[in-house]
Coordinates of C-alpha atoms in Angstrom, one line a residue:
Chain A
M1 CA 0.0 0.0 0.0
K2 CA 1.6 3.2 -1.1
N3 CA 0.8 6.3 0.9
K4 CA 1.6 9.4 -1.1
E5 CA 1.5 11.7 1.9
K6 CA 4.5 10.1 3.4
N7 CA 7.6 12.1 3.0
T8 CA 10.7 10.7 1.4
A9 CA 13.7 10.9 3.7
I10 CA 16.4 9.7 1.4
S11 CA 16.5 9.5 -2.4
V12 CA 19.5 7.8 -4.0
K13 CA 19.6 8.1 -7.7
N14 CA 21.9 6.2 -10.0
L15 CA 24.7 6.3 -7.5
H16 CA 28.2 5.4 -8.8
I17 CA 31.2 5.3 -6.6
T18 CA 34.6 4.5 -7.9
Y19 CA 37.9 4.2 -6.1
R20 CA 40.1 5.8 -8.6
G21 CA 40.0 9.6 -8.7
L22 CA 42.7 10.2 -6.1
K23 CA 45.4 7.5 -5.9
K24 CA 48.1 7.5 -3.4
T25 CA 51.4 8.2 -5.0
S26 CA 54.9 9.5 -4.4
I27 CA 56.6 12.3 -6.3
R28 CA 58.8 9.9 -8.1
A29 CA 55.9 7.6 -9.1
S30 CA 54.0 10.6 -10.5
W31 CA 56.9 11.4 -12.8
T32 CA 57.2 7.9 -14.3
K33 CA 53.6 6.8 -14.3
L34 CA 52.2 10.0 -15.6
K35 CA 50.2 8.4 -18.3
N36 CA 49.9 4.9 -17.1
K37 CA 46.5 3.3 -16.8
V38 CA 45.0 3.8 -13.4
E39 CA 43.3 1.0 -11.7
V40 CA 39.6 1.5 -11.4
F41 CA 37.4 -0.2 -8.9
E42 CA 33.8 0.5 -9.1
A43 CA 32.3 -0.1 -5.7
L44 CA 28.7 1.0 -6.6
K45 CA 27.4 0.7 -10.1
G46 CA 24.2 2.7 -10.4
V47 CA 22.3 2.2 -7.2
S48 CA 18.9 3.9 -6.9
F49 CA 16.3 3.7 -4.2
D50 CA 14.1 5.8 -1.9
V51 CA 13.5 5.5 1.7
E52 CA 10.3 6.9 3.3
E53 CA 10.4 8.8 6.5
G54 CA 10.1 6.6 9.5
K55 CA 11.0 3.4 7.6
I56 CA 13.7 1.0 8.5
L57 CA 15.8 -0.3 5.6
G58 CA 18.1 -3.2 5.9
I59 CA 21.0 -3.7 3.6
I60 CA 22.3 -7.2 3.0
G61 CA 24.9 -8.6 0.7
K62 CA 28.1 -10.6 0.8
N63 CA 31.5 -9.0 1.8
G64 CA 32.7 -6.5 -0.6
S65 CA 29.4 -5.9 -2.3
G66 CA 29.5 -2.2 -1.5
K67 CA 27.3 -2.0 1.6
S68 CA 29.6 0.1 3.8
T69 CA 30.5 2.3 0.8
L70 CA 26.9 3.0 0.3
L71 CA 26.4 3.9 4.0
R72 CA 29.4 6.2 4.0
A73 CA 28.2 7.9 0.8
I74 CA 24.8 8.6 2.4
A75 CA 26.5 9.9 5.5
G76 CA 28.4 12.4 3.3
I77 CA 31.9 10.9 3.8
F78 CA 32.3 10.1 0.2
S79 CA 31.1 12.2 -2.6
P80 CA 29.3 10.4 -5.5
D81 CA 31.2 10.1 -8.7
K82 CA 28.0 10.0 -10.6
G83 CA 24.3 10.2 -9.5
S84 CA 22.9 12.0 -6.5
I85 CA 21.9 11.5 -2.9
D86 CA 19.2 13.8 -1.5
L87 CA 18.5 13.8 2.2
H88 CA 15.6 16.3 2.0
N89 CA 17.2 18.4 4.8
H90 CA 17.2 15.7 7.4
T91 CA 20.1 15.4 9.9
I92 CA 22.1 12.3 9.6
S93 CA 24.6 10.3 11.6
L94 CA 26.6 7.2 10.9
L95 CA 26.5 5.3 14.1
S96 CA 30.1 4.5 14.6
I97 CA 31.9 3.6 17.7
G98 CA 34.2 6.1 19.4
V99 CA 34.7 8.8 16.8
G100 CA 37.1 11.4 17.8
F101 CA 37.9 10.0 21.2
N102 CA 41.0 11.3 22.9
K103 CA 42.2 8.5 25.0
K104 CA 44.1 10.6 27.5
L105 CA 41.0 12.5 28.5
T106 CA 38.1 11.5 30.7
G107 CA 34.9 9.9 29.4
R108 CA 33.0 13.0 30.2
E109 CA 35.2 15.2 28.1
N110 CA 35.0 12.7 25.3
I111 CA 31.2 12.9 25.3
Y112 CA 31.5 16.5 24.3
L113 CA 34.2 15.9 21.7
S114 CA 32.5 13.1 20.0
G115 CA 29.1 14.7 20.2
M116 CA 30.2 18.0 18.7
L117 CA 31.9 16.1 16.0
L118 CA 28.6 14.5 15.1
G119 CA 27.2 18.0 14.6
F120 CA 25.5 18.7 18.0
S121 CA 25.9 21.9 19.8
E122 CA 27.4 22.2 23.3
E123 CA 24.0 23.0 24.8
E124 CA 22.3 20.0 23.2
I125 CA 25.0 17.7 24.6
K126 CA 24.9 19.3 28.0
A127 CA 21.2 18.6 28.1
K128 CA 21.7 14.9 27.4
E129 CA 25.0 14.4 29.3
K130 CA 23.3 12.8 32.3
E131 CA 21.3 10.5 30.1
I132 CA 24.3 9.3 28.2
I133 CA 26.3 8.7 31.4
K134 CA 23.4 6.8 32.9
F135 CA 23.0 4.7 29.8
A136 CA 26.6 3.9 29.5
D137 CA 26.6 2.6 33.0
I138 CA 30.3 2.6 33.6
G139 CA 30.2 4.2 37.1
D140 CA 33.1 6.3 38.3
F141 CA 35.1 5.6 35.2
I142 CA 33.3 8.4 33.5
N143 CA 35.7 10.8 35.2
K144 CA 38.8 8.7 34.4
P145 CA 40.8 8.8 31.2
V146 CA 39.4 6.6 28.4
K147 CA 42.7 4.7 28.1
T148 CA 42.0 3.1 31.5
Y149 CA 38.8 1.6 30.2
S150 CA 38.3 -2.0 29.3
S151 CA 37.3 -2.5 25.7
G152 CA 33.7 -3.3 26.9
M153 CA 33.5 0.0 28.8
Y154 CA 34.9 1.8 25.8
S155 CA 32.2 0.5 23.5
K156 CA 29.5 1.1 26.0
L157 CA 30.3 4.7 26.3
A158 CA 30.7 5.1 22.6
F159 CA 27.4 3.4 21.9
A160 CA 25.6 5.5 24.5
I161 CA 26.8 8.7 22.9
T162 CA 25.5 7.8 19.5
A163 CA 22.3 6.2 20.7
I164 CA 21.2 9.1 23.0
L165 CA 22.2 11.9 20.7
E166 CA 19.5 11.3 18.1
T167 CA 19.3 12.4 14.5
D168 CA 16.5 12.1 11.9
I169 CA 18.3 9.5 9.9
M170 CA 20.5 6.9 11.6
L171 CA 22.9 4.7 9.7
I172 CA 24.0 1.6 11.5
D173 CA 26.9 -0.5 10.4
E174 CA 27.1 -3.8 12.4
V175 CA 27.2 -2.4 15.8
L176 CA 24.4 -4.1 17.5
S177 CA 26.5 -6.2 19.8
V178 CA 28.8 -4.4 22.2
G179 CA 29.6 -5.0 25.9
D180 CA 28.5 -7.8 28.1
T181 CA 25.2 -9.8 27.8
R182 CA 23.3 -7.4 30.0
F183 CA 24.4 -4.3 28.1
K184 CA 23.9 -6.1 24.8
E185 CA 20.3 -6.7 25.6
K186 CA 19.9 -3.1 26.8
S187 CA 21.5 -1.7 23.7
Y188 CA 19.4 -4.0 21.5
N189 CA 16.3 -2.7 23.2
K190 CA 17.4 0.9 23.0
M191 CA 18.1 0.3 19.3
K192 CA 14.7 -1.1 18.8
E193 CA 13.2 1.8 20.7
L194 CA 15.2 4.3 18.6
I195 CA 14.4 2.8 15.3
S196 CA 10.7 2.2 16.0
D197 CA 10.2 5.9 16.4
D198 CA 7.8 7.1 13.8
K199 CA 9.9 10.0 12.7
R200 CA 13.2 8.3 12.5
T201 CA 14.5 6.8 9.3
V202 CA 17.1 4.0 9.8
I203 CA 19.4 2.1 7.5
I204 CA 21.0 -1.0 8.9
V205 CA 23.8 -3.0 7.4
S206 CA 24.1 -6.4 9.0
H207 CA 25.1 -9.9 8.3
S208 CA 22.7 -11.1 11.0
L209 CA 19.7 -11.9 8.8
G210 CA 17.6 -12.7 11.9
T211 CA 18.0 -9.2 13.2
I212 CA 17.3 -7.7 9.8
V213 CA 14.0 -9.6 9.4
E214 CA 13.0 -8.7 12.9
L215 CA 13.7 -5.0 12.7
C216 CA 13.3 -3.9 9.1
N217 CA 10.3 -2.8 7.0
E218 CA 12.2 -3.3 3.8
V219 CA 15.4 -5.0 2.7
L220 CA 17.8 -4.1 0.0
W221 CA 20.0 -6.8 -1.4
L222 CA 23.3 -5.5 -2.8
N223 CA 25.6 -7.6 -4.9
D224 CA 28.7 -6.4 -6.7
G225 CA 27.6 -2.8 -6.4
K226 CA 24.2 -3.4 -7.9
V227 CA 20.7 -3.7 -6.4
I228 CA 19.5 -7.2 -6.9
E229 CA 16.2 -6.9 -5.1
I230 CA 14.4 -4.5 -2.8
G231 CA 11.2 -5.3 -1.0
D232 CA 9.7 -7.3 1.8
P233 CA 12.3 -8.5 4.3
K234 CA 11.2 -12.2 4.4
E235 CA 11.1 -12.6 0.7
V236 CA 14.4 -10.9 0.0
V237 CA 16.2 -12.7 2.7
E238 CA 14.8 -16.0 1.4
H239 CA 16.1 -15.3 -2.1
Y240 CA 19.4 -14.1 -0.7
N241 CA 19.8 -17.3 1.3
K242 CA 19.0 -19.4 -1.8
Y243 CA 21.5 -17.5 -3.9
M244 CA 24.2 -17.8 -1.3
N245 CA 23.7 -21.5 -0.9
E246 CA 23.9 -22.0 -4.7
N247 CA 26.9 -19.7 -5.2
G248 CA 28.6 -20.0 -1.9
Chain B
M1 CA 33.5 31.0 0.3
K2 CA 30.0 31.1 1.8
K3 CA 30.3 27.4 2.6
F4 CA 33.6 28.2 4.4
I5 CA 32.1 30.9 6.6
F6 CA 29.1 28.7 7.4
N7 CA 31.3 25.8 8.3
I8 CA 33.5 27.9 10.5
K9 CA 30.5 29.2 12.4
K10 CA 29.2 25.7 12.8
Y11 CA 32.4 23.9 13.8
N12 CA 34.4 26.6 15.5
K13 CA 33.3 25.5 18.9
Y14 CA 34.4 22.0 18.1
A15 CA 37.7 23.3 16.9
I16 CA 38.3 25.2 20.2
R17 CA 37.2 22.3 22.3
S18 CA 39.3 19.9 20.4
A19 CA 42.3 22.2 20.7
K20 CA 41.8 22.4 24.5
A21 CA 41.5 18.7 24.7
E22 CA 44.7 18.2 22.7
L23 CA 46.6 20.6 25.0
K24 CA 45.2 18.9 28.1
S25 CA 46.1 15.5 26.8
E26 CA 49.6 16.6 25.9
V27 CA 50.5 17.2 29.5
A28 CA 48.0 14.9 31.2
D29 CA 50.6 12.3 32.3
S30 CA 53.6 14.3 33.1
Y31 CA 54.8 15.3 36.5
L32 CA 55.2 19.0 35.9
N33 CA 52.0 19.1 33.9
W34 CA 51.3 22.5 32.3
L35 CA 54.6 23.9 33.5
W36 CA 56.1 22.2 30.5
W37 CA 54.4 24.8 28.2
I38 CA 56.7 27.4 29.8
I39 CA 59.8 25.3 30.6
E40 CA 60.1 23.9 27.1
P41 CA 60.2 27.1 25.0
F42 CA 62.2 28.8 27.7
C43 CA 64.9 26.1 27.6
F44 CA 65.1 26.0 23.8
M45 CA 65.5 29.8 23.7
L46 CA 68.3 29.6 26.3
I47 CA 70.1 27.1 24.2
Y48 CA 70.0 29.3 21.2
V49 CA 71.1 32.3 23.2
F50 CA 74.0 30.4 24.6
V51 CA 75.2 28.9 21.4
F52 CA 74.8 31.9 19.1
G53 CA 75.3 34.7 21.6
V54 CA 78.2 33.2 23.7
V55 CA 79.8 30.6 21.6
F56 CA 79.5 32.4 18.2
K57 CA 79.8 35.9 19.8
N58 CA 76.9 37.9 18.5
N59 CA 76.9 41.6 19.2
T60 CA 73.2 42.3 18.3
P61 CA 71.8 44.5 21.1
F62 CA 69.3 42.7 23.4
F63 CA 70.4 39.4 21.7
A64 CA 68.3 37.2 24.0
S65 CA 65.1 39.1 23.3
F66 CA 66.1 39.1 19.7
V67 CA 66.3 35.3 19.6
F68 CA 63.2 34.8 21.7
I69 CA 61.0 36.8 19.3
G70 CA 62.4 35.0 16.3
L71 CA 61.9 31.6 17.8
A72 CA 58.3 32.3 18.9
C73 CA 57.5 33.4 15.4
W74 CA 59.3 30.5 13.7
D75 CA 57.9 27.8 16.0
F76 CA 54.4 28.8 15.0
F77 CA 55.1 28.7 11.3
N78 CA 57.1 25.5 11.5
R79 CA 54.3 23.7 13.5
M80 CA 51.6 24.8 11.1
V81 CA 53.5 23.7 8.0
S82 CA 55.0 20.5 9.2
G83 CA 51.9 19.5 11.1
S84 CA 49.6 20.0 8.1
V85 CA 51.2 17.5 5.7
K86 CA 50.2 14.4 7.6
L87 CA 47.2 15.8 9.3
I88 CA 44.5 13.9 7.4
I89 CA 46.3 10.6 7.6
N90 CA 46.9 11.0 11.3
N91 CA 43.2 11.6 11.7
R92 CA 42.2 8.5 9.7
D93 CA 39.6 7.3 12.3
L94 CA 37.9 10.6 12.1
V95 CA 38.0 11.2 8.4
T96 CA 36.6 7.8 7.5
K97 CA 33.8 7.9 10.0
V98 CA 32.2 11.3 10.0
Y99 CA 31.9 14.2 7.7
I100 CA 33.7 17.2 9.0
P101 CA 35.1 20.0 6.9
K102 CA 38.7 19.0 6.8
Y103 CA 40.2 22.5 7.3
I104 CA 38.6 22.5 10.7
L105 CA 41.2 19.9 11.7
L106 CA 44.0 22.4 10.8
I107 CA 42.2 25.3 12.3
S108 CA 41.8 23.4 15.5
K109 CA 45.5 22.6 15.5
S110 CA 46.3 26.2 14.8
Y111 CA 44.6 27.2 18.0
T112 CA 46.9 25.0 20.0
Y113 CA 49.9 26.5 18.2
L114 CA 48.6 30.0 18.8
F115 CA 48.3 29.2 22.5
K116 CA 51.9 28.0 22.5
M117 CA 53.1 31.1 20.7
G118 CA 51.2 33.2 23.2
I119 CA 53.1 31.7 26.0
A120 CA 56.4 32.1 24.1
L121 CA 55.6 35.8 23.6
V122 CA 54.7 36.3 27.3
I123 CA 58.1 34.8 28.2
T124 CA 59.7 37.1 25.6
F125 CA 58.1 40.2 27.1
G126 CA 59.3 39.2 30.5
L127 CA 62.8 38.9 29.2
M128 CA 62.5 42.2 27.4
I129 CA 61.6 43.9 30.7
F130 CA 64.5 42.1 32.4
Q131 CA 66.9 43.3 29.7
G132 CA 65.6 46.8 29.9
V133 CA 64.2 47.1 26.4
T134 CA 62.1 50.3 26.3
F135 CA 58.5 49.6 25.2
S136 CA 56.6 52.0 23.0
W137 CA 53.2 52.2 21.5
H138 CA 54.6 50.3 18.5
I139 CA 53.7 47.2 20.4
V140 CA 50.1 47.6 19.2
L141 CA 51.4 46.9 15.7
L142 CA 52.2 43.3 16.8
I143 CA 48.6 42.4 16.2
P144 CA 48.5 43.1 12.4
I145 CA 51.8 41.4 12.0
L146 CA 50.6 38.3 13.9
I147 CA 47.5 38.3 11.7
V148 CA 49.6 38.3 8.6
L149 CA 51.8 35.5 10.0
Y150 CA 48.6 33.4 10.8
I151 CA 47.1 33.9 7.4
V152 CA 50.3 33.1 5.5
S153 CA 50.9 30.0 7.6
L154 CA 47.3 28.9 7.3
G155 CA 47.4 29.3 3.5
I156 CA 50.5 27.2 3.1
G157 CA 49.2 24.7 5.6
L158 CA 45.8 24.2 3.8
L159 CA 47.5 23.5 0.5
L160 CA 50.0 21.1 2.0
M161 CA 47.2 19.3 3.9
N162 CA 45.4 18.7 0.6
Y163 CA 48.4 17.4 -1.3
G164 CA 49.8 15.5 1.7
V165 CA 46.9 13.1 1.3
T166 CA 47.8 11.9 -2.1
I167 CA 51.5 12.5 -2.3
N168 CA 53.3 10.2 0.2
D169 CA 56.7 11.8 0.3
L170 CA 55.6 15.4 0.5
G171 CA 56.5 15.3 4.1
N172 CA 60.2 14.6 3.3
L173 CA 60.2 17.5 0.9
T174 CA 58.7 20.0 3.2
N175 CA 61.2 19.0 5.9
I176 CA 64.0 20.0 3.7
V177 CA 62.4 23.2 2.6
L178 CA 61.6 24.1 6.2
R179 CA 65.2 23.5 7.3
M180 CA 66.4 25.8 4.6
V181 CA 63.9 28.5 5.4
F182 CA 64.9 28.1 9.1
Y183 CA 68.5 29.0 8.5
L184 CA 67.7 31.7 6.0
S185 CA 65.2 33.4 8.2
G186 CA 67.7 34.7 10.7
V187 CA 66.2 33.2 13.8
F188 CA 69.5 33.5 15.6
Y189 CA 71.3 36.1 13.6
N190 CA 70.5 39.5 12.3
I191 CA 70.3 39.5 8.5
N192 CA 70.8 43.2 8.5
E193 CA 74.2 42.9 10.1
R194 CA 75.6 40.2 7.8
N195 CA 78.1 41.0 5.1
L196 CA 75.7 40.5 2.2
S197 CA 75.2 42.6 -0.8
P198 CA 72.3 45.1 -0.3
T199 CA 70.2 43.5 -3.0
L200 CA 70.6 40.1 -1.5
K201 CA 69.6 41.4 1.9
Y202 CA 66.7 43.2 0.4
Y203 CA 65.3 40.0 -1.1
F204 CA 66.2 37.8 1.8
L205 CA 64.0 40.0 4.0
R206 CA 61.1 40.3 1.6
V207 CA 60.7 37.1 -0.5
N208 CA 60.8 34.8 2.6
P209 CA 57.7 35.7 4.5
I210 CA 59.0 34.4 7.8
A211 CA 62.3 36.3 7.6
F212 CA 60.2 39.4 6.8
I213 CA 57.6 38.9 9.6
M214 CA 60.3 38.1 12.1
N215 CA 62.3 41.2 11.1
E216 CA 59.2 43.4 11.4
M217 CA 58.3 42.0 14.8
R218 CA 61.8 42.8 16.1
R219 CA 61.7 46.3 14.6
I220 CA 58.6 47.2 16.4
L221 CA 59.4 45.4 19.7
I222 CA 63.1 46.0 20.2
F223 CA 64.1 48.9 17.9
N224 CA 60.9 51.0 18.2
Q225 CA 60.6 51.4 14.5
L226 CA 57.6 51.4 12.2
P227 CA 57.0 48.2 10.2
N228 CA 57.1 48.1 6.4
F229 CA 53.4 48.5 5.7
K230 CA 53.7 48.0 2.0
W231 CA 55.2 44.6 2.3
L232 CA 52.9 43.6 5.1
G233 CA 50.1 44.4 2.8
I234 CA 51.6 42.4 0.0
W235 CA 52.1 39.3 2.2
L236 CA 48.6 39.7 3.6
V237 CA 47.2 39.6 0.0
I238 CA 49.4 36.6 -0.9
G239 CA 48.3 34.9 2.3
L240 CA 44.6 35.5 1.7
L241 CA 45.0 34.2 -1.9
L242 CA 46.7 31.0 -0.6
V243 CA 43.9 30.5 1.9
V244 CA 41.2 31.0 -0.8
I245 CA 42.9 28.6 -3.1
G246 CA 43.5 26.1 -0.3
I247 CA 39.9 26.2 0.8
H248 CA 38.8 25.8 -2.8
T249 CA 40.9 22.7 -3.4
I250 CA 39.9 21.2 -0.1
H251 CA 36.2 21.7 -0.9
K252 CA 36.8 20.0 -4.2
N253 CA 38.7 17.0 -2.9
E254 CA 37.8 16.5 0.7
N255 CA 35.1 13.9 0.1
S256 CA 37.6 11.7 -1.7
Y257 CA 40.2 11.7 1.1
A258 CA 38.4 8.8 2.8
K259 CA 38.9 6.7 -0.3
V260 CA 42.6 7.2 -0.4
I261 CA 43.8 6.8 3.2

């Protein structure tokens, strides 16, 4: 059933991304190889899709099919070589763990650093600081340097920052399992709560097909930089499994 | 350019906070903590004063103050230029995970360098009082000179930052050039007093922005002279041009950095 009044949150049109444009080189190499052929790797070959506001889109595909590239392109880290991505003025964040952390500083200071990097103002973070600390649940360690943290505590804090500071569109790249069992459950529930918000659009990349079927409204199957299928989660995952068994 | 101003407004607070965080973390584990910010430049300056004032016998008046001013100025320029080449690669985690206008990284760094230069200048003023240098209203002119220094350094830094991403050995090259500029800038000698032909002196003190800026700073601070406004203006324009070109190339390329590193 298509509802025309629903707003589109993300439109991706004929997206091409190639790893070529800038190649790492040395001064010597650029003299000798001035006109040599450059290796071209096309990570995405003409991907188009729309995501409606409030929808949850899962992206599946084997390793190297361009899933992470697609997410990064949507987040604005890569620019498209061809085609366009329109976010219709929504704020966006790529849920990634521990961006911009300074390990010698305390957890509390890192909340601000990381949060501001994600595009939030100091006041917004201040308002949510308590909530983040409460959710991260690492006790007095919040006032100790991050380098003294265990890896579990580190991810707990990092997850709390990105989960509590909300944006209109969230991009999630395989981060559903951090910390111990208790925190895993808590973060999974928080994630569910976050993405089931009517206003929030979410794109999840995961290899855990069970999670995808459970959480998503729609699934996009990417193979070798092309969209194979997009549609109902159960159907797409079924086709995907069949394909993987035949070609695996 | 509009985009640049918008981004600066949006990210300046982050740049400041990140600069503060960097400064804090630099001294977080040491015994003497923030005292290092004073001890370190002070000791370096003493070494230069001893080597070039006592060992090499230099007769420039107020030689210690002379060296201190030069070194404060040089350190800022040197840090800006050498720091910018590998800046993107050193921030790989950040660059591949979030979008941030890349020049914010350099601007944030520049705040930490400005802070250090500020300390060095305070030490210098202390020394000037100790040596009995007479201050005059000319000291106000330090501000426009520092602005020119900042803009020229930023312009060069922005361009190096952009090309440092794709050209691996740019770092080696800049090191050599920096070393050359260091010795030619007269940090620890007075170009005006050397036995050089007047034309050579003229170009030494104008073509090399750092030698020029250093010389102007000394003129207003120690010798109570007016700076060379014409050349200050010329370098300001060149600096601004470099900044505009730098920002333009970074806007053009920054979204591809993540693919390369």
